[in-house]
mmCIF file of C-alpha atoms and ligand atoms in Angstrom:
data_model
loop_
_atom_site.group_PDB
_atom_site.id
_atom_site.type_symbol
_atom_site.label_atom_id
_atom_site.label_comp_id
_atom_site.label_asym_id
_atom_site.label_seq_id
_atom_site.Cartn_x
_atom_site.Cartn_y
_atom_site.Cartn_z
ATOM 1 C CA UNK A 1 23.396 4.472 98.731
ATOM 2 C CA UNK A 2 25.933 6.933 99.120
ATOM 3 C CA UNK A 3 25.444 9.960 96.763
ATOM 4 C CA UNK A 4 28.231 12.291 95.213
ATOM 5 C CA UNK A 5 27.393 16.046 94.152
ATOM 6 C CA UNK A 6 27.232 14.614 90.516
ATOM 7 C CA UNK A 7 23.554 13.282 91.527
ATOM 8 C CA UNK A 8 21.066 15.342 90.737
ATOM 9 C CA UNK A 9 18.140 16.313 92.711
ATOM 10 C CA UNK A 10 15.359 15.813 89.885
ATOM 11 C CA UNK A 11 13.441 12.796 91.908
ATOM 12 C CA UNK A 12 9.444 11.113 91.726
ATOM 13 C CA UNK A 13 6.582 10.591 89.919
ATOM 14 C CA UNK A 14 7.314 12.001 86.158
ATOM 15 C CA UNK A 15 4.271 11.693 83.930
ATOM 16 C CA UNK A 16 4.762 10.673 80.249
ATOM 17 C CA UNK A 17 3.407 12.980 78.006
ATOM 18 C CA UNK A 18 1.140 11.009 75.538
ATOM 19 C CA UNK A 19 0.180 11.848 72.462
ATOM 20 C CA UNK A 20 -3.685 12.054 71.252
ATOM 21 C CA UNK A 21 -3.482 10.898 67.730
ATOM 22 C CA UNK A 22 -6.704 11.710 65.346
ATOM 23 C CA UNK A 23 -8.170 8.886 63.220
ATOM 24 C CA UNK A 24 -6.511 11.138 60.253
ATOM 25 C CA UNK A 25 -3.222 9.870 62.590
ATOM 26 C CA UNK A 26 -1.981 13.300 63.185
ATOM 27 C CA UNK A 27 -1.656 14.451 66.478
ATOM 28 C CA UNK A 28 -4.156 16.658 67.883
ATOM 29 C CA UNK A 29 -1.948 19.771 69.430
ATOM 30 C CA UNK A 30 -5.449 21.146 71.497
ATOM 31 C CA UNK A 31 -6.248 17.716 73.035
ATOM 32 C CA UNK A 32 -2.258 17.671 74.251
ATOM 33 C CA UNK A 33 -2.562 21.126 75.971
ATOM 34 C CA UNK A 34 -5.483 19.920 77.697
ATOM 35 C CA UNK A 35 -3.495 16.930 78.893
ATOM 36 C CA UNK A 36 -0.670 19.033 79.845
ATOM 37 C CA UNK A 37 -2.712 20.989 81.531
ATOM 38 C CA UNK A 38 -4.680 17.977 83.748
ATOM 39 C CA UNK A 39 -1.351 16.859 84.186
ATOM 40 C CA UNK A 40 -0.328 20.115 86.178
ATOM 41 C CA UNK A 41 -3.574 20.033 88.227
ATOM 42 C CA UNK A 42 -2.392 16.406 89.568
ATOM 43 C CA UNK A 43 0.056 17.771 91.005
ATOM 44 C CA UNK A 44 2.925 15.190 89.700
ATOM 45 C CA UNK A 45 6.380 15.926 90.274
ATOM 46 C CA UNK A 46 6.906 16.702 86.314
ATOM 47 C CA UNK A 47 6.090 15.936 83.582
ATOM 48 C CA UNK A 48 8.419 14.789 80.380
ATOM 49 C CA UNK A 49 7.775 14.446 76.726
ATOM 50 C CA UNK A 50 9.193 11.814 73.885
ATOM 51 C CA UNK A 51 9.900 9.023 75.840
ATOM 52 C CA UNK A 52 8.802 5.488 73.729
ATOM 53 C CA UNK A 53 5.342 6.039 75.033
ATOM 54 C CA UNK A 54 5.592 9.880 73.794
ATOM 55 C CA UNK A 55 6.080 8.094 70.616
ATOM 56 C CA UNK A 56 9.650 10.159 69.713
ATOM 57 C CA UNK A 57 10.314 7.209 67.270
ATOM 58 C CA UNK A 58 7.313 8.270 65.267
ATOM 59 C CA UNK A 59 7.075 12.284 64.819
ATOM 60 C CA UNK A 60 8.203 14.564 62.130
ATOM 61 C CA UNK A 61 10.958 17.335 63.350
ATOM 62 C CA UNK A 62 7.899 20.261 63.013
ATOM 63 C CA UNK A 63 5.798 17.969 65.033
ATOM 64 C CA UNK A 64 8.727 17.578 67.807
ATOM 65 C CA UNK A 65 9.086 21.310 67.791
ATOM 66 C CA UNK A 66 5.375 21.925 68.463
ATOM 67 C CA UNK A 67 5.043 19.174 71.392
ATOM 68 C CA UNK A 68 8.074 20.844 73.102
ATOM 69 C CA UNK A 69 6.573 24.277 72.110
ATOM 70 C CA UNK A 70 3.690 23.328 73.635
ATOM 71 C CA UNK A 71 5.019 21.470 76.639
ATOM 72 C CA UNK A 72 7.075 23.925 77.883
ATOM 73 C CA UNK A 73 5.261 27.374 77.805
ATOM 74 C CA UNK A 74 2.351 25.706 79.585
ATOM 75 C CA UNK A 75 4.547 24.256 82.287
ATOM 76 C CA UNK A 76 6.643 27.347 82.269
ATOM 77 C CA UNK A 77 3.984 29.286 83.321
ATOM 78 C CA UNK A 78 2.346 26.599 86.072
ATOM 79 C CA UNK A 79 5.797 26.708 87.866
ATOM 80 C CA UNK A 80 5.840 22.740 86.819
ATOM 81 C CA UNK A 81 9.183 20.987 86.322
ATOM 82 C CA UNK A 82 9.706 19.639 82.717
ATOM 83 C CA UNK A 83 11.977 17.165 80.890
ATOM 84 C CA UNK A 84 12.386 17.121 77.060
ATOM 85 C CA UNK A 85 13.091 13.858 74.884
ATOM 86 C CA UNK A 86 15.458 14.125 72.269
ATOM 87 C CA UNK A 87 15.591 10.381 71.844
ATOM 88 C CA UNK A 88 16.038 9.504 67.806
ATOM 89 C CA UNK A 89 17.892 6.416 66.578
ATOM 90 C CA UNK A 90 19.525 8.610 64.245
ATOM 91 C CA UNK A 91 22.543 10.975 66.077
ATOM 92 C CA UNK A 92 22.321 13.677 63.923
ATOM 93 C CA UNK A 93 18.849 14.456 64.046
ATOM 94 C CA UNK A 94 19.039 13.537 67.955
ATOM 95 C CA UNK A 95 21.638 16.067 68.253
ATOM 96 C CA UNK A 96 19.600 18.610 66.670
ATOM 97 C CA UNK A 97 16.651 17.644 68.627
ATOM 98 C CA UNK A 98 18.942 18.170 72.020
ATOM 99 C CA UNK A 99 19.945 21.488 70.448
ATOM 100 C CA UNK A 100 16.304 23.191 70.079
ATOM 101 C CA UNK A 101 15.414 21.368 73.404
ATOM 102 C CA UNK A 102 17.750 23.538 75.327
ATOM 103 C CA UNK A 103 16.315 26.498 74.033
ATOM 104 C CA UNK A 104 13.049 25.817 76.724
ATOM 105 C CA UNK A 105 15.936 25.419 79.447
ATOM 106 C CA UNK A 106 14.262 22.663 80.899
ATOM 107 C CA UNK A 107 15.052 20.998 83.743
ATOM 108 C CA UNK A 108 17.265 17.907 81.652
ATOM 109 C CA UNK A 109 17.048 16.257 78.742
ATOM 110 C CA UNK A 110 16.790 12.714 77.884
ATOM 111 C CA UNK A 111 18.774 11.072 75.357
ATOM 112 C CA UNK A 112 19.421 7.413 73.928
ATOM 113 C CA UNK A 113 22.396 5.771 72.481
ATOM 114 C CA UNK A 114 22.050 6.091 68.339
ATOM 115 C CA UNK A 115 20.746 2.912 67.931
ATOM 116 C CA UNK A 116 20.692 1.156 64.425
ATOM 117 C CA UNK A 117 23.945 -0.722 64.914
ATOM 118 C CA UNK A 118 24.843 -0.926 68.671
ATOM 119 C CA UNK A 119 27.688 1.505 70.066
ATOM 120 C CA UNK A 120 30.705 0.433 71.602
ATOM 121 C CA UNK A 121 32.092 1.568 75.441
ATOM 122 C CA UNK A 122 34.180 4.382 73.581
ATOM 123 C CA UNK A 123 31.351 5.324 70.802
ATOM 124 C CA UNK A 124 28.823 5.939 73.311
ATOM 125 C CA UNK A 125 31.238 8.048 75.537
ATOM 126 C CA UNK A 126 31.970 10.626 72.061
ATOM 127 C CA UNK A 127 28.159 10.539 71.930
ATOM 128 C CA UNK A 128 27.464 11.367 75.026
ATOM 129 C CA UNK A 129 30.482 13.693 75.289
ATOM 130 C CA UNK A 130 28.839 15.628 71.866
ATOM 131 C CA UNK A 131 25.438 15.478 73.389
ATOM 132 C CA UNK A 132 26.828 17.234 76.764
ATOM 133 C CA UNK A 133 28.364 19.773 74.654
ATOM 134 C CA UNK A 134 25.186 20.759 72.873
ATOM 135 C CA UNK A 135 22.782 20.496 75.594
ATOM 136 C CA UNK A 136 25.105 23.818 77.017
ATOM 137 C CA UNK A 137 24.767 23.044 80.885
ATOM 138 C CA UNK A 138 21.344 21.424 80.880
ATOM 139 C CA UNK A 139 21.795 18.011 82.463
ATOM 140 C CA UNK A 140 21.570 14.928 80.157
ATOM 141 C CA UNK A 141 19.335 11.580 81.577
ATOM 142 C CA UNK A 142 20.508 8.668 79.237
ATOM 143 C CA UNK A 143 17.010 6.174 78.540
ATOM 144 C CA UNK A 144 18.771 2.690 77.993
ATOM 145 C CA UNK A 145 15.521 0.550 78.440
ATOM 146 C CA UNK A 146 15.746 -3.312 77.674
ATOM 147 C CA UNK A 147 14.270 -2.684 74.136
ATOM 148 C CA UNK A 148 17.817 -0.451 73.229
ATOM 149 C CA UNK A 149 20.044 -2.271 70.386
ATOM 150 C CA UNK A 150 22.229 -2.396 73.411
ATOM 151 C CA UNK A 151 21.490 -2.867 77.239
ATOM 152 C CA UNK A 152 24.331 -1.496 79.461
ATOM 153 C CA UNK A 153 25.071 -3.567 82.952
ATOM 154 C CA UNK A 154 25.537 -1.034 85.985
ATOM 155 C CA UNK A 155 29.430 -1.480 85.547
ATOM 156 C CA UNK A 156 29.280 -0.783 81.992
ATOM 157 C CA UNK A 157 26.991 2.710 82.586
ATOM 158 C CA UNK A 158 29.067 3.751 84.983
ATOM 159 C CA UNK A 159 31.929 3.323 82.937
ATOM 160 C CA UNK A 160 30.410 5.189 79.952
ATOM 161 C CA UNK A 161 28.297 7.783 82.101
ATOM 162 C CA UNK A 162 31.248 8.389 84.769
ATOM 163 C CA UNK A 163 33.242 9.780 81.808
ATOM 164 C CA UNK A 164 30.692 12.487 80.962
ATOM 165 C CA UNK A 165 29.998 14.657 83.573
ATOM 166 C CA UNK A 166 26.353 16.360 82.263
ATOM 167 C CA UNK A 167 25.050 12.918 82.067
ATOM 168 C CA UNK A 168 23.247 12.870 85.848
ATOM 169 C CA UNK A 169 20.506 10.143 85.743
ATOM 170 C CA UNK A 170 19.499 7.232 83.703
ATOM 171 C CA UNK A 171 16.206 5.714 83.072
ATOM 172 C CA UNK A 172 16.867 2.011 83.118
ATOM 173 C CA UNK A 173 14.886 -1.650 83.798
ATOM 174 C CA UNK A 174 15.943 -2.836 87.709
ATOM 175 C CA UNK A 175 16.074 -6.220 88.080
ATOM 176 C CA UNK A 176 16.538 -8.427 91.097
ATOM 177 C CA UNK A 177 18.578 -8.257 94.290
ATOM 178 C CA UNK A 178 21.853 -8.688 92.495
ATOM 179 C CA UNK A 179 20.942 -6.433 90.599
ATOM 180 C CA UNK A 180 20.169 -3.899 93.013
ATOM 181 C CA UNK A 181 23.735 -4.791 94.471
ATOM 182 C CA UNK A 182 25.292 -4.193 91.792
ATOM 183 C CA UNK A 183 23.799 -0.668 90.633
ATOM 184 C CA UNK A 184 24.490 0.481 94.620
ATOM 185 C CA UNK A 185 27.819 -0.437 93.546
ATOM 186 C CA UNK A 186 28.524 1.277 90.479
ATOM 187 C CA UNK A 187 25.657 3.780 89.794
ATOM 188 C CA UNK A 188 25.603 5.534 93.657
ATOM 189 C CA UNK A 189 26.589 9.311 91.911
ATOM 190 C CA UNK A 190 23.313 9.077 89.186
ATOM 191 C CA UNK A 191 19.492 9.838 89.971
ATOM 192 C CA UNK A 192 18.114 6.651 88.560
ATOM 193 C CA UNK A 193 14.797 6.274 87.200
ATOM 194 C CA UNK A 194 13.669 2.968 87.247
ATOM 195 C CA UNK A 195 9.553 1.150 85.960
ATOM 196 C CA UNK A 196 6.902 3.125 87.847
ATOM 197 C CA UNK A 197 5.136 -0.437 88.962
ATOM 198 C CA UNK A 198 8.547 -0.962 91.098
ATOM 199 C CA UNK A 199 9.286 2.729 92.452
ATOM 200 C CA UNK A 200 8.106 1.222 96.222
ATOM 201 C CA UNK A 201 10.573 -1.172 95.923
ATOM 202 C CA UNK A 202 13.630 0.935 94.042
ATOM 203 C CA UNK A 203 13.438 2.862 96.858
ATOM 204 C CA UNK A 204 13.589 0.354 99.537
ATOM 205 C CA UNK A 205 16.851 -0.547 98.029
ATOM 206 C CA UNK A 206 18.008 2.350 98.174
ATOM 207 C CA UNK A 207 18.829 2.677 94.623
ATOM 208 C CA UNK A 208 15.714 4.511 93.038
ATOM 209 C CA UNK A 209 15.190 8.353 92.819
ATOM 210 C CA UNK A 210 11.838 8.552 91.063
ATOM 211 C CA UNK A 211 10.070 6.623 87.750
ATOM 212 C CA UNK A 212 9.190 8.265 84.638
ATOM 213 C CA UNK A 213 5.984 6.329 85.134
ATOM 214 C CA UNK A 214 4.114 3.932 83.670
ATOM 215 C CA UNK A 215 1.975 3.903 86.686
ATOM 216 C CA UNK A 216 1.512 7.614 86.104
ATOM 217 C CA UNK A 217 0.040 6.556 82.572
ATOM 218 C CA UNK A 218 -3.055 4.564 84.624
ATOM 219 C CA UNK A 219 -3.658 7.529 86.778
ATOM 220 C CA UNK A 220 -1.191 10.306 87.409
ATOM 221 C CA UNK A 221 -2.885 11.989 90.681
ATOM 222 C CA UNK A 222 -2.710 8.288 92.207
ATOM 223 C CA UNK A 223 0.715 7.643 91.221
ATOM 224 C CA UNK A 224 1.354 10.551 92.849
ATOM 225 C CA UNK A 225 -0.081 10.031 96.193
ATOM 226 C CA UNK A 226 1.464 6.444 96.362
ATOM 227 C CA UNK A 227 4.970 7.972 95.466
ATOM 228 C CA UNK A 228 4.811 10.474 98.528
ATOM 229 C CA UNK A 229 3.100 7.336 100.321
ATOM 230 C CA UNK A 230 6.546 5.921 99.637
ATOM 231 C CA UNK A 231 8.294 7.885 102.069
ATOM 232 C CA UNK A 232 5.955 7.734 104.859
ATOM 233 C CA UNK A 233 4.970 4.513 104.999
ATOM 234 C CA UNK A 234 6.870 1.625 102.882
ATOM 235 C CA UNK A 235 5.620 -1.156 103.722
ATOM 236 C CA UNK A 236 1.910 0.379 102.780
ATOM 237 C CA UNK A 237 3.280 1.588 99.564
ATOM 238 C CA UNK A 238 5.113 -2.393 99.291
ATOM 239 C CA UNK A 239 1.788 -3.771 99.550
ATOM 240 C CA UNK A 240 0.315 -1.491 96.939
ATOM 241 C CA UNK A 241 2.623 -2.011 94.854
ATOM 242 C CA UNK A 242 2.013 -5.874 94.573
ATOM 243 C CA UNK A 243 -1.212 -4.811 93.326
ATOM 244 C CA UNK A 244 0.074 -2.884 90.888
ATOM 245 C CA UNK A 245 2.156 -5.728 89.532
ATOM 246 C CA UNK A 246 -0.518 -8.101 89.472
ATOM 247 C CA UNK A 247 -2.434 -5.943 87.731
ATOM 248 C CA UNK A 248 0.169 -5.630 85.212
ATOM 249 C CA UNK A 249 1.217 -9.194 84.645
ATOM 250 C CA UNK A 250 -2.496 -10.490 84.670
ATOM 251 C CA UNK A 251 -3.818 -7.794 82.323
ATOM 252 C CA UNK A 252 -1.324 -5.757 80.978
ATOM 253 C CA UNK A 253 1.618 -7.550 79.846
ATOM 254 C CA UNK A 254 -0.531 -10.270 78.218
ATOM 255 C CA UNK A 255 -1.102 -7.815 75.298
ATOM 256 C CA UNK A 256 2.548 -7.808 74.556
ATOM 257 C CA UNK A 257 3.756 -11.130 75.284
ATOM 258 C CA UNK A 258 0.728 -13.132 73.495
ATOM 259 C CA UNK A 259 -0.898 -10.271 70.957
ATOM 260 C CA UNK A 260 2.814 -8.758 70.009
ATOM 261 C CA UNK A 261 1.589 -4.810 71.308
ATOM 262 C CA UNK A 262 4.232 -2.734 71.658
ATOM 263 C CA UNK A 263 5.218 -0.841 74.991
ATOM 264 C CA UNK A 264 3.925 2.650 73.673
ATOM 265 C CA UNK A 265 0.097 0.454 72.974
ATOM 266 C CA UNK A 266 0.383 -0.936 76.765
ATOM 267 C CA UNK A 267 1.006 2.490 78.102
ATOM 268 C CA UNK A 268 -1.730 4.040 76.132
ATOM 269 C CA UNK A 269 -3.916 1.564 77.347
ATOM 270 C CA UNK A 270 -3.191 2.073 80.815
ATOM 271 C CA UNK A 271 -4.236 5.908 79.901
ATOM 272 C CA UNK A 272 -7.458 4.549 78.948
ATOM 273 C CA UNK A 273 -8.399 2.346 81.608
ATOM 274 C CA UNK A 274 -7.781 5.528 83.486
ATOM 275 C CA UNK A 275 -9.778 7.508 81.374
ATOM 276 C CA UNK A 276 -8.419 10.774 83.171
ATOM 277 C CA UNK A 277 -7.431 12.766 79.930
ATOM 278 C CA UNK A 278 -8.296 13.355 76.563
ATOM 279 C CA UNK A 279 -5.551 10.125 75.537
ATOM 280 C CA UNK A 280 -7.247 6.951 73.604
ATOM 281 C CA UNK A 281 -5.554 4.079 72.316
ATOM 282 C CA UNK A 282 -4.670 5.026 69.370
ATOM 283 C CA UNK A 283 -1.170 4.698 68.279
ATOM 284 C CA UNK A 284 0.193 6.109 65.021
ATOM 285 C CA UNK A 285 0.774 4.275 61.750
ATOM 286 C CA UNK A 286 2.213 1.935 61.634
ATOM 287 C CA UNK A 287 1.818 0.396 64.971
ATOM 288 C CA UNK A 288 -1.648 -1.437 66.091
ATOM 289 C CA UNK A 289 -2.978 0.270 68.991
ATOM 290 C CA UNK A 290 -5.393 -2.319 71.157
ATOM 291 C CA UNK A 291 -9.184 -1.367 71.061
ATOM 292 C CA UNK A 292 -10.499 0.867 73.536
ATOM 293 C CA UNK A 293 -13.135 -1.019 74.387
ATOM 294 C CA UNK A 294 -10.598 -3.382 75.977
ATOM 295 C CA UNK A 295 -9.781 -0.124 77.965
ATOM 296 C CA UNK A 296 -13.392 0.168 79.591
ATOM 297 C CA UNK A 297 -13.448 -3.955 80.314
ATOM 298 C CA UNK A 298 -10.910 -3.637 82.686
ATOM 299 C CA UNK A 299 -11.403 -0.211 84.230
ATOM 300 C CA UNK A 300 -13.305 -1.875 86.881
ATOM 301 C CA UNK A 301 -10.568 -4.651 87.591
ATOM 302 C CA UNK A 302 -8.378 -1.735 87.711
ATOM 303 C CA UNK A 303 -10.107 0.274 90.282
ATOM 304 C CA UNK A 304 -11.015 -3.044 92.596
ATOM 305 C CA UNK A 305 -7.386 -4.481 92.219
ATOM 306 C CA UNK A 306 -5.679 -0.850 93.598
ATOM 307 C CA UNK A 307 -8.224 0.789 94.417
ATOM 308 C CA UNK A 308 -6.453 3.230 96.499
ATOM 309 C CA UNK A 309 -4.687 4.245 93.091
ATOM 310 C CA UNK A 310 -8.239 5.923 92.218
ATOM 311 C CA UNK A 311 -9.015 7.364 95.538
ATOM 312 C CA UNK A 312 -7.922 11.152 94.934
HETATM 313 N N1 LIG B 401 9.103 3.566 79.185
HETATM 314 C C1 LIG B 401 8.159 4.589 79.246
HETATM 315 C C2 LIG B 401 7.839 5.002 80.627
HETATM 316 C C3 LIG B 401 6.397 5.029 80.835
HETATM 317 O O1 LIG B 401 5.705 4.061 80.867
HETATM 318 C C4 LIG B 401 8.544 5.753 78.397
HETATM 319 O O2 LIG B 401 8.254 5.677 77.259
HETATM 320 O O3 LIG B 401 9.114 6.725 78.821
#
């Protein structure tokens, strides 16, 4: 793919920043500087908060203010690269959210498209447009993921994204070879962040700069290691990564497509079948969160299935 100065050189394995959530369902700010801190140690390419498995939809504005707080000054002072959330349905509180974000200067910010009732082409362009203009220089990563009130087509990102120049990445779904075409075609000047479980092949096509990762949530030293296996040997990393996926589909997606779990449960479960960080289960009010002890059935499928995902 043939890449303009607009794309930026933020690339890799980003781990989600999870949130431990007490049984009193607030979140417990020591157990997340521990995680942010085991995160560092793994050595991941960065790390970013408030993404749907950060649970952004379900925080009070003090509560976002600590995580980034919190976040930040411990990165800060590792020398680790960071990405903030500002993602809120709502545009005015996402706007203020963006605001206090820039204030840790990290290294962009993710945003969403408001998203009660769906945006047109022009409306998302003023939002994004608004959103550049607060964010004062920091780059902008728009998250459209296939749960969005609206899912943008390559053409139609590029269309909206082209016109705002901050906006240098998105976090999207990929989909098949057509697809793949078609973002080569339109989306060649954005870093794109595709599902962590299809990095191996997102970068065989050419198309993928890094994952904000959901394979990162089931272990982020091994997600690590297979990201940087990526680039020296693909057709290894290929292989592992049909693993990956059929540990997914077989035990993972189940929980959403026949039990109704939302994406933020799945990726806390992967966290738990890890078990490398002080993350359970648990989601906040008023989502169900699936039982832990499903977590510790399948840690051993986990670790014979891709094993090599457990190997650091
Ligand atoms: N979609 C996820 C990515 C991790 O699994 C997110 O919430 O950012």
């Amino acid at each position: 793919m043939t890449t303009t100065t607009r794309r930026h050189p933020i690339a890799g394995n980003w781990a989600s920043l999870l949130l431990p959530i007490a049984e009193d369902d607030s979140i417990d700010f020591v157990k997340l500087a521990e995680e942010i801190d085991i995160l560092i140690a793994a050595g991941v390419d960065g790390i970013y908060s408030n993404g749907t498995a950060g649970e952004f939809h379900n925080q009070s504005e003090a509560e976002y203010e600590r995580i980034q707080d919190v976040l930040a000054s411990r990165c800060r002072a590792a020398g680790m690269p960071f990405v903030i959330g500002a993602c809120q349905s709502d545009p005015i509180i996402m706007l203020d959210r963006l605001r206090r974000a820039t204030v840790h200067r990290p290294l962009a910010i993710q945003v969403i498209f408001p998203d009660w009732w769906p945006l047109t082409n022009l409306e998302a362009i003023d939002f994004l447009n608004r959103a550049s203009e607060t964010a004062e220089g920091i780059p902008l990563i728009l998250y459209n993921p296939p749960h969005a009130k609206r899912v943008l087509s390559p053409a139609e990102l590029s269309d909206v994204c082209g016109a705002c120049p901050s906006v240098v990445g998105m976090k999207i779904a990929d989909g098949d070879d057509a697809w793949y075409a078609q973002a080569r075609t339109h989306l060649a000047e954005f870093s794109l962040f595709i599902p962590g479980h299809h990095l191996a092949t997102g970068m065989k096509q050419g198309v993928a700069a890094g994952a904000f990762s959901n394979v990162a949530c089931l272990n982020p030293r091994g997600a690590q290691a297979w990201t940087e296996l990526i680039h020296r040997d693909l057709d290894a990393a290929l292989d592992i990564e049909s693993r990956i996926c059929a540990f997914m589909d077989d035990h993972i997606v189940p929980f959403r497509r026949d039990r109704g779990y939302s994406n933020a449960a799945l990726d806390k479960l992967l966290a738990a079948i890890g078990n490398w960080g002080p993350v359970s289960t648990r989601l906040r009010w008023p989502y169900r969160f699936i039982d832990e002890q499903e977590a510790a059935s399948l840690r051993d499928r986990a670790r014979t299935i891709i094993p090599e995902l457990f190997a650091q």
